[in-house]
Amino acid sequence: MADSIRALQVNKTDKGQSIDFVTLSDADLGEGDVTVAVEHSTVNYKDGLAITGKVPIIRKFPLVPGVDFAGTVTASTHKGLKPNDKVILNGWGVGEDHNGGYATKARVPGDWLVPLPGNMTTAEAMAVGTAGYTAMLCILALEQHEVTPEDGDILVTGAAGGVGSTAIAILSQLGFTVVASTGRTAEEPFLKSLGAARIIDRNEFATPVKPLAKARWAGAIDAVGSTTLANVLSQMMPEATVAACGLAQGMDLPTSVAPFILRGVKLIGINSVTCPPARRLEAWRRISRDLDLGKLRALTTHVKLADVPRIAGEIVAGRIRGRVVVDL
Ligand code: NDP
């Protein structure tokens, strides 16, 4: 049946929520002027939180989760997009209050879509996914604040995860010396193969936070938050920049103003969800230029839609290495 759409759907139940594999019709897809045949989606940390129900990410039921997807336009009344165009979707509330990527079709406003860079396949775009696009937004923030390879070492926390591993691959390609903070020291060969110069045990950032500590980092990308980010801030060099995008350890930030007023440290927040279109386009342009596709392959695993609930549990438990692509 041309109209039949395979999907993973989250429904509200008395006890919380259920994960169901369902068949939808075109009419179930929701609002939007562009329909996309989804070829690949991914499992991001936020998808893990949404599917496990650990945090109330989903704000409308029933909902197809999946905060990102890539595929081919099948129908469009949007002026910039036509059938057969290849497109990418990241964020904008997709997978939260608008049906997302865990379905063979999706419908969204065309303004949310980014054209697939010419040198990438939809599978490669989703190997990057929202985590990798966010890593690039972090790198753009460091560049905007004039962090250069000559300034010193760049720290990446949550290194073996999706944001961290992609950030390492891109930063090393750009000539930065990258130090990877991980709780999985057995992943040292993997992290070095992506371009990390050194590995550091993440427990070093779990200690009580001093207002200022020895200045070690010219820049940092933090996917972890909480005590880790607070310790990172106290270890930044004068005028250094931290791009903070994540909360894998926690939402809190037990810091003081010391790094900001005594060292001029800049803490830049990264929000990929409603990031303006021009910066998205720039991020994807730079990903297509600066990410070695061989390294991308090395950090990517492919799974089927049926595997998503299991992977969701694993990512929330911090057990996923690199990126997981869902083949629809
Ligand atoms: P992953 O689960 O792939 O990576 C997170 C990594 O953080 C883990 O692999 C682990 O790295 C580390 N980690 C996990 N738990 C802890 C802990 N308790 N203490 C210290 N470190 C921990 O997730 P993603 O890379 O996809 O996402 C990372 C973060 O970025 C998430 O919080 C996510 O929500 C956020 N994010 C934010 C976006 C935004 O727009 N701001 C967009 C995309 C992601 P290791 O094993 O190496 O120590």
Coordinates of C-alpha atoms and ligand atoms in Angstrom, one line a residue:
M1 CA 0.0 0.0 0.0
A2 CA 1.6 3.3 -1.1
D3 CA 0.1 5.1 1.9
S4 CA 1.4 2.7 4.6
I5 CA 4.1 4.1 6.8
R6 CA 6.1 2.0 9.3
A7 CA 6.7 3.9 12.5
L8 CA 7.7 3.7 16.1
Q9 CA 5.1 5.6 18.1
V10 CA 5.1 6.6 21.8
N11 CA 1.6 6.5 23.4
K12 CA 0.6 7.7 26.9
T13 CA -0.6 5.0 29.3
D14 CA -1.8 4.9 32.9
K15 CA 1.7 3.9 34.0
G16 CA 3.6 6.4 31.8
Q17 CA 4.2 5.7 28.2
S18 CA 4.3 2.7 25.8
I19 CA 6.5 2.1 22.7
D20 CA 4.5 0.7 19.8
F21 CA 5.4 -0.3 16.3
V22 CA 2.5 0.8 14.1
T23 CA 1.4 1.4 10.6
L24 CA 0.4 5.0 9.9
S25 CA -1.3 6.6 6.9
D26 CA -0.4 9.9 5.2
A27 CA -3.1 11.7 7.2
D28 CA -1.4 10.8 10.5
L29 CA 1.8 12.6 9.6
G30 CA 0.8 16.0 10.8
E31 CA 1.4 19.6 9.7
G32 CA 3.9 20.7 7.0
D33 CA 4.3 21.7 3.4
V34 CA 7.0 19.1 2.6
T35 CA 6.7 15.3 2.8
V36 CA 9.9 13.3 3.0
A37 CA 10.6 9.6 2.4
V38 CA 12.9 9.1 5.4
E39 CA 15.9 7.0 4.6
H40 CA 17.8 7.3 7.9
S41 CA 17.3 8.7 11.4
T42 CA 19.5 8.3 14.5
V43 CA 19.5 7.8 18.2
N44 CA 20.6 10.9 20.0
Y45 CA 20.8 11.3 23.8
K46 CA 17.6 13.3 23.7
D47 CA 15.8 10.4 21.8
G48 CA 17.1 8.1 24.6
L49 CA 15.5 10.4 27.2
A50 CA 12.3 10.6 25.2
I51 CA 11.8 6.9 24.6
T52 CA 12.8 5.7 28.1
G53 CA 10.6 8.5 29.5
K54 CA 13.4 9.4 31.9
V55 CA 12.7 13.1 31.1
P56 CA 9.4 14.4 29.7
I57 CA 10.8 15.3 26.3
I58 CA 7.6 14.3 24.4
R59 CA 4.9 16.9 24.9
K60 CA 2.2 15.5 22.6
F61 CA 0.8 11.9 22.4
P62 CA 0.7 9.8 20.3
L63 CA 4.0 10.9 18.8
V64 CA 6.7 9.5 16.5
P65 CA 10.0 10.3 18.2
G66 CA 13.3 10.9 16.5
V67 CA 14.8 14.4 16.5
D68 CA 16.5 14.1 13.2
F69 CA 16.2 12.4 9.8
A70 CA 17.5 12.6 6.2
G71 CA 15.7 11.5 3.1
T72 CA 14.1 12.5 -0.2
V73 CA 11.3 14.9 -0.8
T74 CA 8.2 13.2 -2.2
A75 CA 5.8 16.1 -2.2
S76 CA 6.2 19.8 -1.6
T77 CA 4.3 23.1 -1.8
H78 CA 7.3 24.9 -0.4
K79 CA 8.9 27.3 -2.8
G80 CA 12.5 26.2 -2.2
L81 CA 11.9 22.4 -2.4
K82 CA 10.7 19.9 -5.0
P83 CA 10.3 16.2 -5.3
N84 CA 13.6 14.2 -5.3
D85 CA 15.5 16.9 -3.4
K86 CA 17.7 15.3 -0.7
V87 CA 17.2 17.0 2.7
I88 CA 18.2 16.9 6.4
L89 CA 16.1 17.7 9.5
N90 CA 17.6 18.5 12.9
G91 CA 15.5 19.7 15.8
W92 CA 12.8 22.4 15.6
G93 CA 10.7 20.3 18.1
V94 CA 10.6 17.3 15.8
G95 CA 10.4 14.2 17.9
E96 CA 9.1 16.3 20.8
D97 CA 5.8 17.8 19.7
H98 CA 5.9 17.1 16.0
N99 CA 6.2 13.6 14.5
G100 CA 9.8 12.7 13.9
G101 CA 12.3 10.5 12.2
Y102 CA 11.3 7.0 13.4
A103 CA 9.0 6.5 10.5
T104 CA 9.4 5.8 6.8
K105 CA 7.8 9.2 6.0
A106 CA 7.7 12.5 7.7
R107 CA 6.0 15.8 7.0
V108 CA 7.4 19.1 8.2
P109 CA 7.5 22.8 7.3
G110 CA 10.1 23.2 4.5
D111 CA 11.8 26.1 6.3
W112 CA 13.0 23.5 8.8
L113 CA 14.9 21.5 6.2
V114 CA 18.5 21.8 5.1
P115 CA 19.7 20.6 1.7
L116 CA 22.0 17.6 1.8
P117 CA 25.6 18.7 1.1
G118 CA 26.5 17.5 -2.4
N119 CA 29.4 15.2 -1.3
M120 CA 27.3 13.3 1.4
T121 CA 24.8 10.5 1.3
T122 CA 21.7 10.6 3.5
A123 CA 23.3 7.8 5.6
E124 CA 26.5 9.9 6.1
A125 CA 24.4 12.9 7.0
M126 CA 22.7 10.9 9.7
A127 CA 25.9 9.4 10.9
V128 CA 26.7 13.1 11.7
G129 CA 23.1 13.6 12.9
T130 CA 22.1 16.1 15.5
A131 CA 25.0 15.2 17.7
G132 CA 27.6 15.9 15.0
Y133 CA 25.8 19.0 13.8
T134 CA 25.9 20.2 17.4
A135 CA 29.6 19.4 17.7
M136 CA 30.1 21.6 14.6
L137 CA 28.0 24.4 16.2
C138 CA 30.4 24.2 19.2
I139 CA 33.4 24.4 17.0
L140 CA 32.0 27.4 15.2
A141 CA 31.5 29.1 18.6
L142 CA 35.2 28.4 19.5
E143 CA 36.3 29.9 16.1
Q144 CA 34.0 32.9 16.6
H145 CA 35.8 33.6 19.8
E146 CA 39.1 33.3 18.1
V147 CA 40.4 30.1 19.5
T148 CA 43.1 28.8 17.2
P149 CA 45.3 25.7 17.2
E150 CA 48.3 27.8 18.3
D151 CA 46.5 28.8 21.6
G152 CA 46.9 25.4 23.2
D153 CA 45.0 22.2 24.0
I154 CA 41.2 21.8 23.4
L155 CA 39.4 19.6 25.9
V156 CA 36.4 17.5 24.7
T157 CA 34.2 15.9 27.5
G158 CA 31.9 13.0 26.9
A159 CA 34.5 12.0 24.4
A160 CA 33.3 8.5 23.4
G161 CA 29.7 9.7 22.9
G162 CA 28.2 11.2 19.7
V163 CA 28.9 14.9 20.2
G164 CA 32.4 14.1 21.6
S165 CA 33.6 11.7 19.0
T166 CA 32.5 13.9 16.1
A167 CA 34.0 17.0 17.7
I168 CA 37.3 15.1 18.1
A169 CA 37.3 14.0 14.4
I170 CA 36.6 17.6 13.2
L171 CA 38.9 19.5 15.6
S172 CA 41.9 17.2 14.8
Q173 CA 41.2 17.7 11.0
L174 CA 41.4 21.5 11.7
G175 CA 44.8 21.1 13.3
F176 CA 43.8 21.4 17.0
T177 CA 45.5 19.4 19.7
V178 CA 42.5 17.6 21.3
V179 CA 42.5 16.0 24.7
A180 CA 39.6 13.6 25.2
S181 CA 37.9 13.2 28.6
T182 CA 36.2 9.8 29.0
G183 CA 35.0 7.4 31.6
R184 CA 35.8 4.6 29.2
T185 CA 39.6 4.6 29.1
A186 CA 39.4 1.3 27.2
E187 CA 38.3 3.4 24.2
E188 CA 41.7 5.1 24.1
P189 CA 42.7 3.4 20.7
F190 CA 39.3 4.5 19.2
L191 CA 39.6 8.1 20.4
K192 CA 43.2 8.3 19.2
S193 CA 42.1 6.9 15.8
L194 CA 39.7 9.8 15.6
G195 CA 42.5 12.3 16.2
A196 CA 42.7 12.7 20.0
A197 CA 46.3 13.5 21.1
R198 CA 45.7 12.4 24.7
I199 CA 43.1 10.7 26.9
I200 CA 42.2 11.9 30.3
D201 CA 40.0 10.0 32.9
R202 CA 36.8 11.9 33.4
N203 CA 37.1 11.3 37.2
E204 CA 39.7 14.2 37.1
F205 CA 36.7 16.5 36.6
A206 CA 34.6 14.8 39.4
T207 CA 36.5 16.4 42.3
P208 CA 35.2 19.3 44.4
V209 CA 35.3 22.5 42.3
K210 CA 37.9 25.2 43.1
P211 CA 37.1 28.7 42.0
L212 CA 40.3 28.6 39.9
A213 CA 42.7 25.8 39.2
K214 CA 45.8 25.4 37.1
A215 CA 45.0 26.9 33.6
R216 CA 45.2 24.0 31.1
W217 CA 42.7 24.5 28.2
A218 CA 42.6 27.1 25.4
G219 CA 39.1 25.9 24.5
A220 CA 36.6 23.2 25.5
I221 CA 33.5 21.4 24.2
D222 CA 31.4 20.1 27.0
A223 CA 28.6 17.6 26.5
V224 CA 28.4 16.7 30.2
G225 CA 27.5 19.8 32.4
S226 CA 27.3 19.7 36.2
T227 CA 30.5 19.2 38.2
T228 CA 32.5 18.4 35.1
L229 CA 31.7 21.7 33.4
A230 CA 32.4 23.6 36.7
N231 CA 35.8 22.0 37.0
V232 CA 36.5 22.6 33.3
L233 CA 35.7 26.3 33.7
S234 CA 38.1 26.6 36.6
Q235 CA 40.9 25.1 34.5
M236 CA 40.5 27.4 31.4
M237 CA 43.3 29.6 30.3
P238 CA 42.8 33.4 30.4
E239 CA 40.4 34.5 27.6
A240 CA 39.6 30.9 26.7
T241 CA 36.2 29.8 25.5
V242 CA 34.0 26.8 26.5
A243 CA 31.1 25.7 24.3
A244 CA 28.5 24.0 26.5
C245 CA 25.9 21.8 24.8
G246 CA 25.1 18.9 27.1
L247 CA 23.9 17.6 30.4
A248 CA 24.9 13.9 30.4
Q249 CA 26.1 14.3 34.0
G250 CA 23.4 16.7 35.1
M251 CA 21.6 20.0 34.6
D252 CA 23.3 21.8 37.5
L253 CA 26.4 24.0 37.3
P254 CA 28.2 24.3 40.7
T255 CA 30.6 27.1 39.6
S256 CA 31.5 30.6 40.8
V257 CA 32.1 33.8 38.9
A258 CA 35.9 33.5 39.3
P259 CA 36.7 32.0 35.9
F260 CA 34.7 34.8 34.2
I261 CA 35.9 37.8 36.2
L262 CA 39.5 36.8 36.9
R263 CA 40.4 35.0 33.7
G264 CA 37.9 36.4 31.2
V265 CA 36.7 32.9 30.4
K266 CA 33.7 32.8 28.0
L267 CA 31.0 30.2 28.4
I268 CA 28.9 29.9 25.2
G269 CA 25.7 28.0 25.2
I270 CA 24.8 25.9 22.2
N271 CA 21.2 25.2 21.3
S272 CA 20.9 23.2 18.1
V273 CA 17.1 22.9 18.2
T274 CA 16.1 26.5 17.2
C275 CA 19.5 27.5 15.8
P276 CA 18.8 30.0 13.0
P277 CA 18.8 28.7 9.5
A278 CA 21.9 30.6 8.3
R279 CA 24.1 29.1 11.1
R280 CA 22.7 25.6 10.4
L281 CA 23.6 25.9 6.7
E282 CA 27.1 27.1 7.7
A283 CA 27.4 24.2 10.1
W284 CA 26.5 21.6 7.5
R285 CA 28.8 23.3 4.9
R286 CA 31.6 23.1 7.3
I287 CA 30.8 19.4 8.2
S288 CA 30.9 18.5 4.5
R289 CA 34.3 20.2 4.2
D290 CA 36.0 19.4 7.5
L291 CA 34.8 15.9 8.6
D292 CA 36.9 13.0 7.3
L293 CA 34.2 10.5 6.1
G294 CA 36.6 7.6 6.9
K295 CA 36.6 8.7 10.5
L296 CA 32.8 9.2 10.4
R297 CA 32.4 5.6 9.2
A298 CA 34.6 4.4 12.1
L299 CA 32.4 6.0 14.7
T300 CA 29.1 4.9 13.2
T301 CA 26.9 1.8 13.9
H302 CA 23.8 1.0 11.9
V303 CA 20.6 -0.4 13.4
K304 CA 17.0 -1.1 12.4
L305 CA 13.8 0.6 13.7
A306 CA 13.1 -2.5 15.9
D307 CA 16.4 -1.9 17.8
V308 CA 15.6 1.7 18.7
P309 CA 14.1 1.0 22.2
R310 CA 17.1 -1.0 23.2
I311 CA 19.6 1.6 22.0
A312 CA 17.6 4.3 23.8
G313 CA 18.3 2.6 27.1
E314 CA 21.9 2.1 26.2
I315 CA 22.5 5.8 25.3
V316 CA 21.0 7.0 28.5
A317 CA 23.2 4.6 30.4
G318 CA 26.3 6.1 28.6
R319 CA 27.1 2.9 26.9
I320 CA 26.9 4.0 23.2
R321 CA 30.2 4.6 21.4
G322 CA 30.0 7.3 18.7
R323 CA 26.9 7.5 16.6
V324 CA 24.0 5.1 15.9
V325 CA 22.2 5.5 12.5
V326 CA 18.7 4.0 12.1
D327 CA 18.1 2.6 8.6
L328 CA 14.4 3.0 7.7
Ligands
NDP1 P1 26.1 10.3 24.2 O1 25.4 9.5 25.2 O2 26.5 9.7 22.9 O3 27.4 10.8 24.9 C1 27.4 11.4 26.1 C2 28.7 11.0 26.8 O4 28.8 11.7 28.0 C3 28.8 9.5 27.2 O5 29.2 8.8 26.1 C4 29.9 9.6 28.3 O6 31.2 9.7 27.6 C5 29.6 10.9 29.0 N1 28.8 10.7 30.2 C6 27.6 10.0 30.3 N2 27.2 10.0 31.5 C7 28.1 10.7 32.2 C8 28.2 11.1 33.6 N3 27.3 10.7 34.5 N4 29.3 11.8 34.0 C9 30.2 12.2 33.1 N5 30.2 11.9 31.8 C10 29.1 11.2 31.4 O7 25.2 11.6 23.9 P2 25.4 12.7 22.8 O8 26.9 12.8 22.5 O9 24.5 12.4 21.7 O10 24.9 14.0 23.6 C11 25.7 14.5 24.6 C12 25.0 15.6 25.4 O11 24.7 16.7 24.5 C13 23.6 15.1 25.9 O12 23.4 15.7 27.1 C14 22.7 15.7 24.9 O13 21.4 15.9 25.4 C15 23.4 17.0 24.5 N6 23.0 17.6 23.2 C16 22.6 18.9 23.2 C17 22.2 19.5 22.0 C18 21.9 20.9 22.1 O14 21.3 21.4 21.1 N7 22.4 21.6 23.1 C19 22.2 18.7 20.8 C20 22.7 17.4 20.9 C21 23.1 16.8 22.1 P3 32.4 8.9 28.1 O15 31.9 7.4 28.2 O16 33.4 9.1 27.0 O17 32.8 9.4 29.4

